[in-house]
């Protein structure tokens, strides 16, 4: 990277090894440039204090407050049996609430001298509860003294930046480190073209960095934020625009279906008409397939909107045109299910080369890791000879041994389950790059689609096919109202009594050792419910079979079962031989049993919003109404319950995905979607800044079309290099 040396300077040299080590390990900051882009999370005004009333439990916080009183107590303990133990209790206030600080032992002397009533200071520590009151034990603190030359007014009005900090490095220490490197901002190279910056009235980059770290007024912060958001949006969109531009230069074989081929025969045997949405999206896909550069399209559709039908018609079109199509599914259960349903939908059209097969028929083969050697050999042979027009499989499709006669289309189901390397490996199996259709049932807000999947064109299916039933969803507060839980099992019995089936979903399998790594990742303990391990499939199934659902046929399904056993369980459930299936989230995607009308999700608060929406989409797939019961022990007032109430209140996946995003940090969303590459978004909020992202995308497309190599914009090239460190560059290459 040809970054300006001053900003490339390692922090070790500037701040000394100990501080630099903590910054690298805990905050991922290595250079002066990294540190300058570690922006304040918020600002405190010295005259206006933090809301102590709103402190989050179990989080590391920084507060600015005034000491109201301080008392030193002595007590007897095992270490100080003669009543010589000392405890200093300091109460601080900010007008909105009070907070207790507590110091013990030898740690009381300094704060006892310094934290006198009336003193203002910044305090940092972890919020805990003692005797039902919030407290900080042994907080670090920094007194706020007005320098003698500062007038009281300027001191009280000054904006104190509060940085994302860690227990090892308080906000004010980060602030001091930033003051040390702040002079280097003058050397920051501006990535935005002058015309764009001036046209939008944005401040220059050095000025933005100064204003974000050392604002004099709130207007300074606004100026800096607007500018820094544009940088992030624009640099990312330029990276994606260059990807799209490069893809458009690749050659591909145009695939146009013949007039009386397989597709026409298939459409003729459909017992229903396609929805308007399905017709519109199919047309977009067929138009792409007819061009001589590869299609890169993202098809997002609500659970049950008929994406598989659209994908199947695209695959048939390619087979018609002499090519082969591969569908990549994330699990064996799903691959088998897709294979079954596609063969059923196609009937004799899927019996190519067999007696009774239709004249235009092709072969549809399944390829998974657990297949027997003979079946696998036959499948591989059918692919390499071109006998099989369609193959459905798991990542087994990607192995070196798998060769195609002429791969024309790759369909990836549930994109977020696949690493980019896997899609890339499959795309490499075509003689020329095949067309790519990526499907997801997780609705993605438009801005996230533009940011994460910005190199794909997007199609949306938002109508449900005729004959789908509405799903009623309710939250079951098991701790507050145990009789609601009893009623839940009665409802399941009623559904089974009416000839239907039910799912019960649990977060865990139940035969694993508790993983201490995972235990460390628990969210804030809203109450005792968080302290017990999540409910497990094996325990719940056992309890139900012996108790509330005694006499019903209950089976289990989870990811660690042998693939043949999984398939057998699914077949029995699909055939209606099992009344209740107790499962983990293996049923989350693609499982289609129209007779299953009820779903009970245990410990529903342990699942994300999108995941709950996905799971719920497994019921209500037939003509009978669906029912989804979200069981939780979380207290009514907590955020977990608000999340569940939101899921119960709407069936609109796009609305839920917005709620989900607002509640999680953007970084999680982008980080997960970008194959673990750290997110570059520090300032941009994907939901709120929709306008900036859309405008940046437009500007980027125009700029890349005019100057694909960015020869006239060295500053932008430098910023791209920094964004696309190698991992991300590969990610976009393979996307």
XYZ file of C-alpha atoms in Angstrom:
735
model
C 0.000 0.000 0.000
C 1.375 3.396 -0.908
C -0.300 5.102 2.051
C 1.226 8.276 3.418
C 4.035 7.195 5.741
C 2.783 9.334 8.664
C -0.509 7.428 8.744
C 1.237 4.118 8.176
C 3.496 4.650 11.181
C 3.047 1.694 13.595
C 1.496 2.714 16.921
C 4.356 0.884 18.644
C 6.703 3.669 17.590
C 4.384 6.514 18.476
C 2.737 5.343 21.699
C 5.211 2.756 22.974
C 4.895 -1.047 22.919
C 2.607 -1.609 25.987
C -0.201 0.712 24.815
C 0.199 -0.400 21.187
C -0.113 -4.059 22.242
C -3.430 -3.452 24.046
C -4.754 -1.436 21.073
C -3.812 -4.185 18.629
C -5.186 -7.051 20.710
C -8.400 -5.486 21.982
C -9.340 -2.899 19.373
C -7.627 -4.167 16.211
C -5.704 -0.882 15.797
C -2.153 -1.131 14.432
C -1.213 2.139 12.704
C -1.695 5.865 13.231
C -4.295 5.763 10.439
C -6.232 2.991 12.218
C -6.301 5.023 15.418
C -7.486 8.188 13.649
C -10.379 6.158 12.236
C -11.369 4.897 15.709
C -14.174 7.404 16.119
C -15.896 8.479 19.343
C -19.081 6.546 20.036
C -20.717 9.675 21.458
C -19.836 12.942 23.178
C -20.505 14.161 26.697
C -20.952 17.810 27.489
C -19.288 18.570 30.761
C -22.277 20.586 31.855
C -24.741 17.854 30.834
C -24.191 14.424 32.223
C -24.833 10.879 31.037
C -28.152 9.311 31.833
C -27.273 7.098 34.734
C -30.877 5.919 34.644
C -30.300 4.097 31.325
C -27.132 2.137 32.018
C -26.972 -1.324 30.408
C -26.221 -4.267 32.694
C -22.963 -6.150 32.370
C -21.489 -3.699 29.873
C -18.380 -1.640 30.114
C -19.517 1.987 30.328
C -17.991 5.434 30.609
C -20.027 8.046 32.480
C -19.465 11.681 33.346
C -20.996 12.604 36.699
C -20.617 14.558 39.913
C -19.842 13.112 43.332
C -22.854 13.575 45.640
C -21.371 11.946 48.735
C -18.597 9.606 49.832
C -18.522 7.407 52.939
C -15.804 5.179 54.321
C -17.019 2.066 56.198
C -14.979 -0.431 58.180
C -16.015 -4.060 58.449
C -14.738 -7.426 59.640
C -13.889 -10.118 57.079
C -11.744 -13.236 56.823
C -8.847 -11.102 55.555
C -9.385 -8.353 58.157
C -10.888 -10.107 61.200
C -10.573 -7.185 63.607
C -12.960 -4.915 61.780
C -10.068 -3.360 59.849
C -11.535 -4.003 56.387
C -12.296 -0.778 54.534
C -14.955 -0.054 51.947
C -15.460 3.328 50.293
C -18.947 3.971 48.915
C -19.263 6.953 46.599
C -22.608 8.070 45.214
C -22.471 9.945 41.899
C -25.334 11.753 40.220
C -26.131 13.319 36.893
C -29.605 14.689 37.557
C -31.296 11.691 35.890
C -30.271 9.094 38.430
C -27.715 8.036 41.001
C -25.089 5.342 40.837
C -23.050 3.743 43.577
C -19.294 3.290 43.201
C -17.506 0.966 45.569
C -13.786 0.609 46.357
C -12.238 -1.954 48.771
C -9.079 -2.531 50.770
C -5.975 -0.586 49.868
C -7.776 0.749 46.815
C -9.786 3.207 48.962
C -7.047 5.698 49.839
C -6.615 7.597 46.571
C -10.342 7.915 45.723
C -11.102 8.860 49.336
C -8.772 11.853 48.969
C -9.853 12.792 45.416
C -13.561 12.030 45.095
C -14.937 14.752 47.345
C -18.571 15.892 47.065
C -18.953 18.355 44.163
C -16.054 16.838 42.163
C -16.795 16.020 38.505
C -15.074 13.116 36.842
C -15.308 10.487 34.138
C -15.803 6.976 35.516
C -15.373 3.729 33.585
C -16.243 0.224 34.681
C -18.603 -2.701 34.336
C -22.153 -2.198 35.536
C -23.305 -4.817 38.043
C -26.124 -5.164 40.557
C -25.643 -5.403 44.303
C -28.583 -5.383 46.713
C -30.875 -4.570 43.772
C -28.941 -1.385 43.035
C -26.692 -0.666 40.074
C -23.057 -0.183 40.945
C -19.552 0.071 39.494
C -16.937 -1.813 41.537
C -13.447 -0.297 41.448
C -14.081 1.930 38.445
C -11.196 3.714 36.784
C -11.733 7.477 36.870
C -10.293 10.696 35.526
C -11.026 13.968 37.312
C -12.321 16.765 35.102
C -10.477 19.859 36.219
C -10.888 23.095 34.327
C -7.425 24.413 33.432
C -6.857 27.783 35.049
C -6.897 29.637 31.708
C -10.248 28.091 30.727
C -13.293 30.053 31.738
C -16.039 28.151 33.500
C -18.325 28.577 30.450
C -15.968 27.086 27.900
C -15.095 24.288 30.272
C -18.712 23.348 30.960
C -19.610 23.515 27.272
C -16.671 21.466 25.997
C -17.536 18.220 24.224
C -15.764 15.197 25.682
C -15.377 12.382 23.122
C -16.291 8.965 24.583
C -14.501 6.226 22.621
C -15.440 2.561 22.224
C -13.170 1.274 24.988
C -12.266 -1.925 26.789
C -11.588 -2.821 30.400
C -7.874 -2.700 29.536
C -7.975 0.756 27.982
C -10.334 3.471 29.193
C -11.914 5.990 26.879
C -9.802 8.901 28.122
C -6.552 6.977 27.559
C -7.636 6.382 23.953
C -8.471 10.103 23.768
C -4.973 11.021 24.955
C -3.380 8.660 22.419
C -5.447 10.288 19.668
C -4.330 13.765 20.758
C -0.754 12.517 20.320
C -1.289 11.439 16.695
C -3.786 14.145 15.690
C -1.180 16.379 13.967
C -0.734 13.591 11.366
C -4.236 14.219 9.963
C -2.809 16.939 7.736
C -1.175 14.175 5.712
C -4.363 12.172 5.113
C -4.940 11.760 1.371
C -8.508 12.518 0.327
C -10.214 9.582 -1.445
C -13.158 11.639 -2.740
C -12.760 13.308 -6.139
C -12.757 17.116 -5.691
C -15.791 17.593 -7.927
C -17.845 15.156 -5.859
C -16.705 16.662 -2.549
C -17.355 20.232 -3.618
C -20.615 19.365 -5.348
C -21.966 17.896 -2.133
C -20.509 20.542 0.165
C -18.409 18.054 2.155
C -15.402 19.146 4.242
C -11.887 17.900 3.377
C -10.706 14.695 5.065
C -8.086 16.258 7.415
C -10.693 18.738 8.619
C -13.256 15.951 9.134
C -10.817 13.936 11.248
C -9.960 16.967 13.379
C -13.614 17.787 13.898
C -14.626 14.257 14.821
C -11.934 13.976 17.526
C -11.856 17.593 18.725
C -15.203 19.202 18.019
C -15.907 22.687 19.347
C -19.600 22.566 18.521
C -22.235 20.008 17.618
C -22.168 21.381 14.074
C -18.511 20.259 13.847
C -19.564 16.701 14.694
C -22.299 16.774 12.041
C -19.897 18.072 9.358
C -17.376 15.374 10.204
C -19.937 12.592 10.282
C -21.491 13.516 6.934
C -18.069 13.516 5.354
C -16.815 10.272 6.923
C -20.045 8.426 6.061
C -19.587 9.428 2.429
C -16.038 8.065 2.452
C -17.169 4.676 3.696
C -20.156 4.414 1.380
C -18.273 5.647 -1.670
C -15.095 3.590 -1.314
C -17.122 0.405 -0.752
C -19.420 1.150 -3.701
C -16.415 1.839 -5.962
C -14.995 -1.561 -4.990
C -18.321 -3.204 -5.884
C -18.738 -1.177 -9.087
C -15.288 -2.304 -10.253
C -16.313 -5.900 -9.527
C -19.479 -5.515 -11.595
C -17.517 -3.827 -14.378
C -14.963 -6.657 -14.469
C -17.727 -9.300 -14.451
C -19.426 -7.595 -17.365
C -16.220 -8.064 -19.395
C -16.143 -11.858 -18.803
C -17.367 -14.119 -21.591
C -20.245 -16.548 -21.041
C -22.357 -18.724 -23.265
C -25.788 -17.218 -23.895
C -28.446 -19.774 -22.943
C -31.783 -19.309 -24.743
C -34.447 -22.009 -24.333
C -35.856 -23.545 -27.533
C -39.518 -22.904 -28.434
C -40.830 -26.455 -27.850
C -38.324 -27.832 -25.421
C -38.171 -28.941 -21.851
C -39.316 -25.608 -20.374
C -42.448 -25.451 -22.541
C -43.300 -29.067 -21.664
C -42.789 -28.347 -17.965
C -44.939 -25.196 -17.988
C -47.686 -27.170 -19.744
C -47.881 -29.698 -16.907
C -48.034 -27.128 -14.066
C -51.368 -27.435 -12.238
C -51.371 -23.695 -11.406
C -50.381 -20.406 -12.973
C -47.263 -18.588 -11.812
C -47.799 -15.460 -9.710
C -47.138 -12.107 -11.364
C -43.995 -11.823 -9.263
C -42.710 -15.195 -10.431
C -43.333 -14.254 -14.071
C -41.593 -10.894 -13.695
C -38.531 -12.360 -11.939
C -38.341 -15.244 -14.454
C -38.248 -12.714 -17.280
C -35.354 -10.815 -15.588
C -33.463 -14.100 -15.247
C -34.150 -15.270 -18.831
C -33.003 -11.873 -20.164
C -29.734 -12.255 -18.215
C -29.226 -15.844 -19.418
C -29.568 -14.704 -23.031
C -26.522 -12.387 -22.785
C -22.910 -13.258 -23.441
C -21.558 -12.287 -20.061
C -22.367 -14.149 -16.854
C -25.541 -13.376 -14.945
C -24.902 -12.490 -11.281
C -28.316 -12.229 -9.710
C -29.593 -12.363 -6.131
C -33.137 -13.693 -5.834
C -34.657 -12.836 -2.499
C -38.080 -14.050 -1.665
C -40.195 -14.424 1.392
C -40.383 -17.872 2.901
C -42.730 -19.796 0.629
C -42.887 -17.265 -2.210
C -41.972 -19.905 -4.786
C -38.254 -19.240 -5.338
C -37.577 -22.924 -6.047
C -40.078 -22.827 -8.924
C -38.342 -19.769 -10.427
C -34.926 -21.410 -10.038
C -36.145 -24.677 -11.559
C -37.508 -22.899 -14.641
C -34.135 -21.142 -15.055
C -32.362 -24.518 -14.821
C -34.715 -26.049 -17.401
C -34.093 -23.109 -19.752
C -30.337 -23.777 -19.561
C -30.809 -27.531 -20.138
C -32.993 -26.654 -23.136
C -30.127 -24.602 -24.509
C -27.760 -27.580 -24.271
C -26.130 -26.761 -20.917
C -26.214 -28.220 -17.418
C -27.420 -26.628 -14.184
C -26.191 -27.259 -10.641
C -28.025 -26.375 -7.460
C -25.950 -26.048 -4.308
C -27.830 -26.585 -1.010
C -26.368 -25.958 2.458
C -27.369 -29.281 4.086
C -27.987 -32.879 3.012
C -31.556 -32.738 4.345
C -32.212 -29.775 2.086
C -30.430 -31.233 -0.958
C -32.487 -34.428 -0.655
C -35.657 -32.438 -0.204
C -34.970 -30.226 -3.263
C -34.171 -33.341 -5.286
C -37.408 -35.025 -4.225
C -39.610 -32.017 -4.891
C -37.973 -31.176 -8.255
C -38.316 -34.775 -9.479
C -41.973 -34.739 -8.361
C -42.659 -31.410 -10.100
C -41.034 -32.616 -13.338
C -42.580 -36.106 -13.414
C -41.641 -37.991 -16.599
C -39.559 -34.963 -17.699
C -37.010 -36.012 -15.041
C -36.703 -39.527 -16.467
C -34.267 -38.869 -19.295
C -32.938 -42.090 -20.819
C -35.421 -44.209 -18.881
C -38.419 -46.168 -20.065
C -41.490 -43.968 -19.803
C -39.394 -40.808 -19.816
C -40.730 -37.986 -21.954
C -39.058 -37.191 -25.259
C -37.566 -33.895 -24.008
C -36.679 -35.390 -20.600
C -33.359 -35.015 -18.835
C -31.842 -36.743 -15.832
C -31.926 -35.080 -12.376
C -29.181 -36.445 -10.120
C -28.404 -35.979 -6.439
C -24.828 -35.760 -5.188
C -24.087 -35.646 -1.445
C -21.139 -36.648 0.710
C -22.848 -39.630 2.319
C -23.948 -41.419 -0.883
C -22.829 -44.993 -1.472
C -19.858 -45.502 -3.818
C -21.883 -47.042 -6.670
C -24.568 -44.337 -6.689
C -21.873 -41.699 -6.529
C -19.935 -43.197 -9.451
C -23.095 -43.260 -11.559
C -23.936 -39.645 -10.682
C -20.406 -38.489 -11.594
C -20.632 -40.382 -14.894
C -24.011 -38.787 -15.720
C -22.495 -35.345 -15.121
C -19.362 -35.760 -17.195
C -21.249 -37.276 -20.155
C -23.969 -34.635 -20.013
C -26.636 -37.302 -19.484
C -27.768 -35.418 -16.359
C -28.987 -31.922 -17.152
C -29.631 -31.010 -13.518
C -27.615 -31.892 -10.420
C -28.598 -31.028 -6.876
C -26.055 -31.417 -4.135
C -24.213 -30.176 -1.096
C -20.625 -28.962 -1.088
C -19.759 -32.472 -2.378
C -20.405 -30.876 -5.801
C -17.316 -28.745 -5.355
C -14.823 -31.575 -5.006
C -12.109 -31.954 -7.617
C -13.497 -35.249 -8.925
C -16.766 -33.661 -10.016
C -16.632 -32.713 -13.704
C -19.388 -31.367 -15.918
C -20.005 -31.812 -19.604
C -21.050 -28.145 -19.978
C -21.984 -26.268 -16.801
C -24.163 -23.285 -17.724
C -25.881 -22.203 -14.490
C -25.096 -22.407 -10.792
C -27.959 -21.854 -8.353
C -26.878 -21.283 -4.749
C -29.594 -21.775 -2.157
C -29.379 -19.807 1.089
C -26.319 -17.807 0.148
C -25.348 -16.893 3.718
C -24.538 -20.531 4.490
C -21.776 -20.708 1.883
C -18.290 -19.354 1.992
C -17.372 -17.437 -1.085
C -14.617 -19.936 -1.813
C -17.259 -22.628 -2.273
C -19.266 -20.628 -4.808
C -16.043 -19.798 -6.564
C -14.925 -23.421 -6.776
C -18.230 -24.430 -8.354
C -18.103 -21.540 -10.815
C -14.640 -22.716 -11.858
C -16.124 -25.978 -13.176
C -17.587 -24.380 -16.294
C -15.569 -24.164 -19.533
C -16.476 -20.493 -19.398
C -17.840 -18.750 -16.305
C -21.377 -20.101 -15.762
C -24.334 -17.869 -14.956
C -24.961 -17.501 -11.212
C -28.262 -17.238 -9.369
C -28.067 -16.800 -5.596
C -31.267 -17.385 -3.597
C -32.081 -16.329 -0.064
C -35.219 -16.494 2.017
C -33.759 -14.047 4.516
C -35.246 -10.762 3.378
C -32.507 -8.188 3.076
C -33.310 -4.480 3.251
C -32.456 -2.733 0.002
C -29.487 -0.866 1.459
C -27.908 -4.000 2.865
C -28.372 -5.699 -0.477
C -26.604 -2.724 -2.097
C -23.791 -2.898 0.448
C -23.207 -6.595 1.001
C -24.335 -8.038 -2.323
C -23.563 -4.915 -4.311
C -21.936 -6.957 -7.061
C -25.199 -8.842 -7.712
C -28.315 -7.545 -9.439
C -31.324 -8.081 -7.188
C -34.755 -9.590 -7.870
C -37.433 -9.708 -5.189
C -40.386 -12.104 -4.879
C -42.792 -10.608 -2.396
C -46.134 -12.225 -3.269
C -47.167 -15.514 -1.711
C -48.553 -18.103 -4.140
C -52.298 -18.786 -4.025
C -53.330 -21.451 -1.532
C -50.850 -20.379 1.153
C -52.435 -19.744 4.527
C -51.772 -16.967 7.021
C -49.768 -17.865 10.129
C -50.969 -16.688 13.546
C -48.019 -16.025 15.891
C -48.174 -15.577 19.674
C -45.611 -15.108 22.438
C -46.010 -17.616 25.297
C -44.537 -16.147 28.522
C -43.738 -19.456 30.249
C -42.300 -17.907 33.433
C -45.041 -15.297 34.052
C -47.930 -17.546 32.962
C -47.136 -21.258 33.233
C -50.730 -22.172 32.295
C -50.048 -20.646 28.843
C -47.373 -23.308 28.325
C -49.813 -26.067 29.302
C -52.285 -24.596 26.802
C -49.531 -24.655 24.144
C -49.287 -28.462 24.346
C -53.085 -28.723 24.289
C -53.092 -26.707 21.043
C -50.506 -29.109 19.565
C -52.763 -32.042 20.509
C -55.749 -30.271 18.890
C -53.819 -29.781 15.612
C -52.812 -33.458 15.599
C -56.410 -34.401 16.454
C -57.497 -32.519 13.309
C -55.177 -34.671 11.209
C -52.246 -32.209 11.111
C -48.638 -32.304 12.355
C -46.413 -30.036 14.441
C -42.782 -28.983 14.875
C -41.135 -28.221 18.226
C -37.849 -26.351 17.771
C -35.081 -26.154 20.398
C -31.761 -24.260 20.362
C -29.600 -27.252 21.321
C -29.259 -30.978 20.596
C -28.600 -32.055 24.187
C -25.826 -34.637 23.855
C -22.979 -32.175 23.565
C -20.600 -31.020 26.241
C -21.282 -27.397 27.103
C -18.770 -25.410 25.118
C -17.127 -22.890 27.474
C -16.331 -20.631 24.504
C -20.000 -20.347 23.681
C -20.967 -19.873 27.286
C -18.814 -16.764 27.356
C -20.859 -15.179 24.602
C -24.107 -14.874 26.520
C -26.064 -11.685 26.214
C -26.894 -9.532 29.243
C -28.444 -11.712 31.946
C -31.909 -10.235 31.999
C -32.875 -12.695 34.701
C -32.343 -16.269 35.865
C -33.645 -17.649 32.549
C -30.362 -16.663 30.922
C -28.307 -18.606 33.435
C -29.605 -22.063 32.553
C -28.395 -23.711 29.345
C -30.775 -23.485 26.377
C -33.401 -26.217 26.101
C -32.275 -29.257 24.155
C -34.029 -31.441 21.569
C -33.338 -34.769 23.301
C -34.559 -33.576 26.736
C -37.638 -31.817 25.382
C -38.639 -34.760 23.159
C -38.302 -37.128 26.107
C -40.337 -34.822 28.391
C -43.103 -34.366 25.799
C -43.379 -38.045 24.886
C -43.710 -39.040 28.559
C -45.813 -36.028 29.571
C -47.943 -33.472 27.747
C -47.871 -35.270 24.358
C -48.019 -38.851 25.636
C -49.591 -41.191 23.099
C -48.557 -39.081 20.070
C -45.799 -40.235 17.724
C -42.853 -37.932 18.594
C -39.515 -38.086 16.696
C -36.287 -36.059 16.816
C -34.172 -34.524 14.048
C -30.814 -32.780 14.450
C -27.594 -32.111 12.595
C -25.462 -34.814 14.206
C -27.674 -37.718 13.143
C -26.464 -40.016 10.361
C -27.676 -38.616 6.992
C -29.693 -41.780 6.257
C -31.433 -41.515 9.627
C -32.177 -37.842 8.998
C -33.628 -38.637 5.622
C -35.745 -41.473 7.061
C -37.121 -39.173 9.798
C -37.970 -36.486 7.216
C -39.640 -39.031 4.939
C -41.793 -40.362 7.796
C -42.745 -36.832 8.793
C -43.523 -35.857 5.185
C -45.623 -39.011 4.806
C -47.635 -38.093 7.909
C -46.426 -41.082 9.971
C -44.992 -38.809 12.694
C -47.219 -36.403 14.643
C -44.606 -34.156 16.216
C -41.035 -33.505 15.068
C -38.725 -32.114 17.776
C -35.795 -30.549 15.914
C -32.973 -28.033 15.948
C -32.799 -25.347 13.272
C -31.918 -28.000 10.646
C -35.536 -27.496 9.550
C -34.972 -23.752 9.114
C -34.604 -23.714 5.361
C -36.516 -25.420 2.639
C -38.283 -28.174 4.563
C -41.720 -28.432 2.978
C -44.476 -30.439 4.682
C -47.825 -28.773 3.848
C -49.657 -30.847 6.477
C -47.558 -29.385 9.328
C -49.635 -26.530 10.737
C -48.194 -25.782 14.194
C -44.733 -24.821 15.395
C -43.637 -24.312 18.992
C -40.247 -22.586 19.352
C -38.747 -23.201 22.804
C -36.442 -20.517 24.274
C -37.438 -18.372 21.303
C -35.395 -15.474 22.727
C -32.223 -17.421 21.888
C -32.870 -17.073 18.145
C -32.420 -14.010 15.950
C -35.379 -12.229 14.379
C -34.626 -13.456 10.845
C -34.132 -16.998 12.083
C -37.501 -17.005 13.867
C -39.118 -15.723 10.677
C -37.420 -18.473 8.664
C -38.525 -21.169 11.089
C -42.093 -19.909 11.177
C -42.215 -20.192 7.383
C -42.206 -23.996 7.723
C -45.897 -23.961 8.747
C -48.943 -22.621 6.897
C -47.614 -24.109 3.644
C -50.891 -25.848 2.816
C -54.520 -24.806 2.840
C -54.939 -25.023 6.650
C -54.004 -21.993 8.779
C -50.597 -22.022 10.461
C -49.845 -21.401 14.143
C -46.473 -20.380 15.602
C -45.982 -20.154 19.381
C -42.841 -18.415 20.675
C -42.094 -19.758 24.167
C -39.843 -17.649 26.393
C -38.991 -17.131 30.044
C -37.727 -13.597 29.509
C -39.359 -10.812 31.562
C -41.975 -8.690 29.863
C -40.041 -5.433 29.922
C -36.768 -6.695 28.436
C -35.455 -6.243 24.887
C -35.761 -9.996 24.195
C -39.510 -9.842 24.658
C -39.777 -6.729 22.471
C -37.989 -8.676 19.754
C -40.412 -11.590 20.050
C -43.414 -9.249 20.104
C -42.141 -7.725 16.841
C -41.940 -11.177 15.223
C -45.443 -12.062 16.452
C -46.824 -8.756 15.162
C -45.887 -9.039 11.475
C -45.365 -11.628 8.753
C -43.464 -9.120 6.608
C -39.902 -10.381 6.428
C -38.535 -7.090 5.098
C -40.029 -5.212 8.043
C -38.518 -7.772 10.428
C -35.114 -7.591 8.782
C -35.099 -3.836 9.398
C -35.973 -4.390 13.071
C -33.278 -7.041 13.278
C -30.692 -4.697 11.823
C -31.647 -1.813 14.058
C -31.177 -4.035 17.087
C -27.863 -5.534 16.026
C -24.782 -3.599 15.149
C -24.291 -3.201 11.420
C -20.898 -4.794 11.726
C -22.475 -8.116 12.629
C -24.597 -8.091 9.517
C -21.815 -7.109 7.162
C -19.200 -9.129 9.005
C -21.228 -12.299 8.717
C -22.058 -11.709 5.096
C -18.506 -10.801 4.199
C -17.118 -14.195 5.160
C -15.752 -12.924 8.423
C -13.800 -10.028 6.935
C -13.875 -7.204 9.435
C -16.450 -4.658 8.477
C -15.164 -1.364 7.202
C -18.256 0.481 8.359
C -17.522 2.519 11.445
C -19.649 5.557 10.773
C -22.188 4.453 8.171
C -25.451 3.000 9.492
C -26.813 0.765 6.774
C -30.471 1.362 7.621
C -30.419 5.092 8.414
C -28.084 6.131 5.634
C -30.041 4.625 2.782
C -29.851 7.840 0.759
C -26.080 8.183 1.025
C -25.573 4.545 -0.008
C -27.888 4.874 -3.017
C -26.212 8.128 -4.142
C -22.724 6.722 -3.585
C -23.621 3.674 -5.664
C -24.698 5.898 -8.536
C -21.609 8.123 -8.320
C -19.352 5.052 -8.133
C -20.921 3.413 -11.203
C -20.429 6.586 -13.285
C -16.868 7.053 -12.105
C -15.829 3.426 -12.761
C -17.425 3.423 -16.228
C -15.340 6.510 -17.108
C -12.091 5.412 -15.443
C -12.111 1.692 -14.494
C -8.489 1.727 -13.329
C -8.952 4.980 -11.337
C -5.831 6.351 -13.011
C -6.753 9.950 -12.238
C -7.623 9.349 -8.593
C -4.568 8.222 -6.618
C -6.261 9.096 -3.276
C -9.185 6.817 -4.050
C -6.862 4.008 -5.139
C -5.016 4.288 -1.819
C -8.283 4.138 0.120
C -9.396 1.081 -1.885
C -6.131 -0.681 -1.116
C -6.711 -0.010 2.565
C -10.306 -1.270 2.406
C -9.492 -4.316 0.343
C -6.700 -5.749 2.354
C -5.977 -9.138 0.896
C -8.731 -11.064 2.596
C -11.443 -8.708 1.369
C -9.938 -8.412 -2.087
C -10.191 -12.178 -2.437
C -13.690 -12.060 -1.033
C -14.864 -9.638 -3.694
C -12.903 -11.463 -6.371
C -14.793 -14.599 -5.573
C -18.145 -13.028 -4.791
